[in-house]
Amino acid sequence: MARSHLPTLSRYLRPHIRPLAWGTLALFGANALGTYLPWLLRRAVETLREDFSATQVGRYALEILVLATVMWGIRIASRLWLFGIGRA
């Protein structure tokens, strides 16, 4: 029967549990935003198809830009946390 390597792995990861947890949560957040952005874009196109105005275009463009920037920041943070474990 094959021996489990989980005890060895947990011994290595135990000192890094906090950055591992934060990195994992950040990945979930970045993926949630990654699925929300196409939905927001679809909503913007449907709304603008019915009632087009430059104000609405600007508002949707700013909202998408802000959310994409937040997603970028969260993704960078997750990489720093998770890849930092490998460097420690």
mmCIF file of C-alpha atoms in Angstrom:
data_model
loop_
_atom_site.group_PDB
_atom_site.id
_atom_site.type_symbol
_atom_site.label_atom_id
_atom_site.label_comp_id
_atom_site.label_asym_id
_atom_site.label_seq_id
_atom_site.Cartn_x
_atom_site.Cartn_y
_atom_site.Cartn_z
ATOM 1 C CA MET A 1 0.000 0.000 0.000
ATOM 2 C CA ALA A 2 1.304 3.457 -0.883
ATOM 3 C CA ARG A 3 2.374 5.737 1.899
ATOM 4 C CA SER A 4 0.636 9.110 2.187
ATOM 5 C CA HIS A 5 2.770 12.217 1.753
ATOM 6 C CA LEU A 6 0.207 14.507 3.379
ATOM 7 C CA PRO A 7 1.895 14.556 6.825
ATOM 8 C CA THR A 8 5.169 15.633 5.217
ATOM 9 C CA LEU A 9 3.437 18.267 3.118
ATOM 10 C CA SER A 10 1.502 19.641 6.088
ATOM 11 C CA ARG A 11 4.722 19.863 8.101
ATOM 12 C CA TYR A 12 6.261 22.038 5.367
ATOM 13 C CA LEU A 13 3.163 24.215 4.921
ATOM 14 C CA ARG A 14 2.268 24.718 8.597
ATOM 15 C CA PRO A 15 4.601 27.726 9.093
ATOM 16 C CA HIS A 16 3.134 29.360 5.973
ATOM 17 C CA ILE A 17 -0.556 28.832 6.691
ATOM 18 C CA ARG A 18 -1.417 32.547 6.808
ATOM 19 C CA PRO A 19 0.038 33.545 3.422
ATOM 20 C CA LEU A 20 -1.394 30.337 1.963
ATOM 21 C CA ALA A 21 -4.872 31.197 3.237
ATOM 22 C CA TRP A 22 -4.654 34.838 2.090
ATOM 23 C CA GLY A 23 -3.345 33.793 -1.316
ATOM 24 C CA THR A 24 -6.122 31.262 -1.756
ATOM 25 C CA LEU A 25 -8.791 33.784 -0.744
ATOM 26 C CA ALA A 26 -7.282 36.337 -3.115
ATOM 27 C CA LEU A 27 -7.426 33.826 -5.960
ATOM 28 C CA PHE A 28 -11.096 33.192 -5.245
ATOM 29 C CA GLY A 29 -11.706 36.953 -5.257
ATOM 30 C CA ALA A 30 -9.853 37.470 -8.538
ATOM 31 C CA ASN A 31 -11.760 34.607 -10.150
ATOM 32 C CA ALA A 32 -15.074 35.999 -8.881
ATOM 33 C CA LEU A 33 -14.273 39.367 -10.433
ATOM 34 C CA GLY A 34 -13.144 37.599 -13.589
ATOM 35 C CA THR A 35 -16.580 36.044 -13.946
ATOM 36 C CA TYR A 36 -18.404 39.257 -12.989
ATOM 37 C CA LEU A 37 -16.704 41.474 -15.587
ATOM 38 C CA PRO A 38 -18.191 39.730 -18.682
ATOM 39 C CA TRP A 39 -21.610 39.834 -17.040
ATOM 40 C CA LEU A 40 -21.182 43.578 -16.440
ATOM 41 C CA LEU A 41 -20.114 44.098 -20.045
ATOM 42 C CA ARG A 42 -23.173 42.212 -21.295
ATOM 43 C CA ARG A 43 -25.422 44.303 -19.057
ATOM 44 C CA ALA A 44 -23.799 47.486 -20.365
ATOM 45 C CA VAL A 45 -24.308 46.473 -23.998
ATOM 46 C CA GLU A 46 -27.948 45.546 -23.382
ATOM 47 C CA THR A 47 -28.601 48.795 -21.527
ATOM 48 C CA LEU A 48 -26.868 50.925 -24.149
ATOM 49 C CA ARG A 49 -28.736 49.161 -26.953
ATOM 50 C CA GLU A 50 -32.016 50.446 -25.501
ATOM 51 C CA ASP A 51 -30.972 53.897 -24.296
ATOM 52 C CA PHE A 52 -27.616 55.111 -25.592
ATOM 53 C CA SER A 53 -25.978 58.103 -23.934
ATOM 54 C CA ALA A 54 -22.387 59.228 -23.534
ATOM 55 C CA THR A 55 -22.857 59.501 -19.778
ATOM 56 C CA GLN A 56 -23.831 55.844 -19.509
ATOM 57 C CA VAL A 57 -20.943 54.772 -21.732
ATOM 58 C CA GLY A 58 -18.529 56.673 -19.500
ATOM 59 C CA ARG A 59 -20.052 55.252 -16.337
ATOM 60 C CA TYR A 60 -19.870 51.656 -17.569
ATOM 61 C CA ALA A 61 -16.349 52.170 -18.926
ATOM 62 C CA LEU A 62 -15.193 53.584 -15.580
ATOM 63 C CA GLU A 63 -16.870 50.773 -13.650
ATOM 64 C CA ILE A 64 -15.232 48.120 -15.836
ATOM 65 C CA LEU A 65 -11.854 49.860 -15.598
ATOM 66 C CA VAL A 66 -12.026 50.110 -11.799
ATOM 67 C CA LEU A 67 -13.087 46.469 -11.377
ATOM 68 C CA ALA A 68 -10.389 45.252 -13.778
ATOM 69 C CA THR A 69 -7.787 47.265 -11.854
ATOM 70 C CA VAL A 70 -8.988 45.808 -8.545
ATOM 71 C CA MET A 71 -8.847 42.317 -10.066
ATOM 72 C CA TRP A 72 -5.289 43.000 -11.261
ATOM 73 C CA GLY A 73 -4.254 44.119 -7.761
ATOM 74 C CA ILE A 74 -5.821 41.101 -6.099
ATOM 75 C CA ARG A 75 -4.173 38.759 -8.593
ATOM 76 C CA ILE A 76 -0.754 40.351 -7.984
ATOM 77 C CA ALA A 77 -1.252 40.050 -4.216
ATOM 78 C CA SER A 78 -2.226 36.389 -4.514
ATOM 79 C CA ARG A 79 0.905 35.670 -6.520
ATOM 80 C CA LEU A 80 3.096 37.455 -4.008
ATOM 81 C CA TRP A 81 1.567 35.497 -1.138
ATOM 82 C CA LEU A 82 1.589 32.104 -2.822
ATOM 83 C CA PHE A 83 4.870 32.362 -4.689
ATOM 84 C CA GLY A 84 6.482 33.893 -1.610
ATOM 85 C CA ILE A 85 5.938 30.604 0.200
ATOM 86 C CA GLY A 86 8.178 28.873 -2.332
ATOM 87 C CA ARG A 87 10.915 31.434 -1.792
ATOM 88 C CA ALA A 88 10.916 31.181 1.989
#
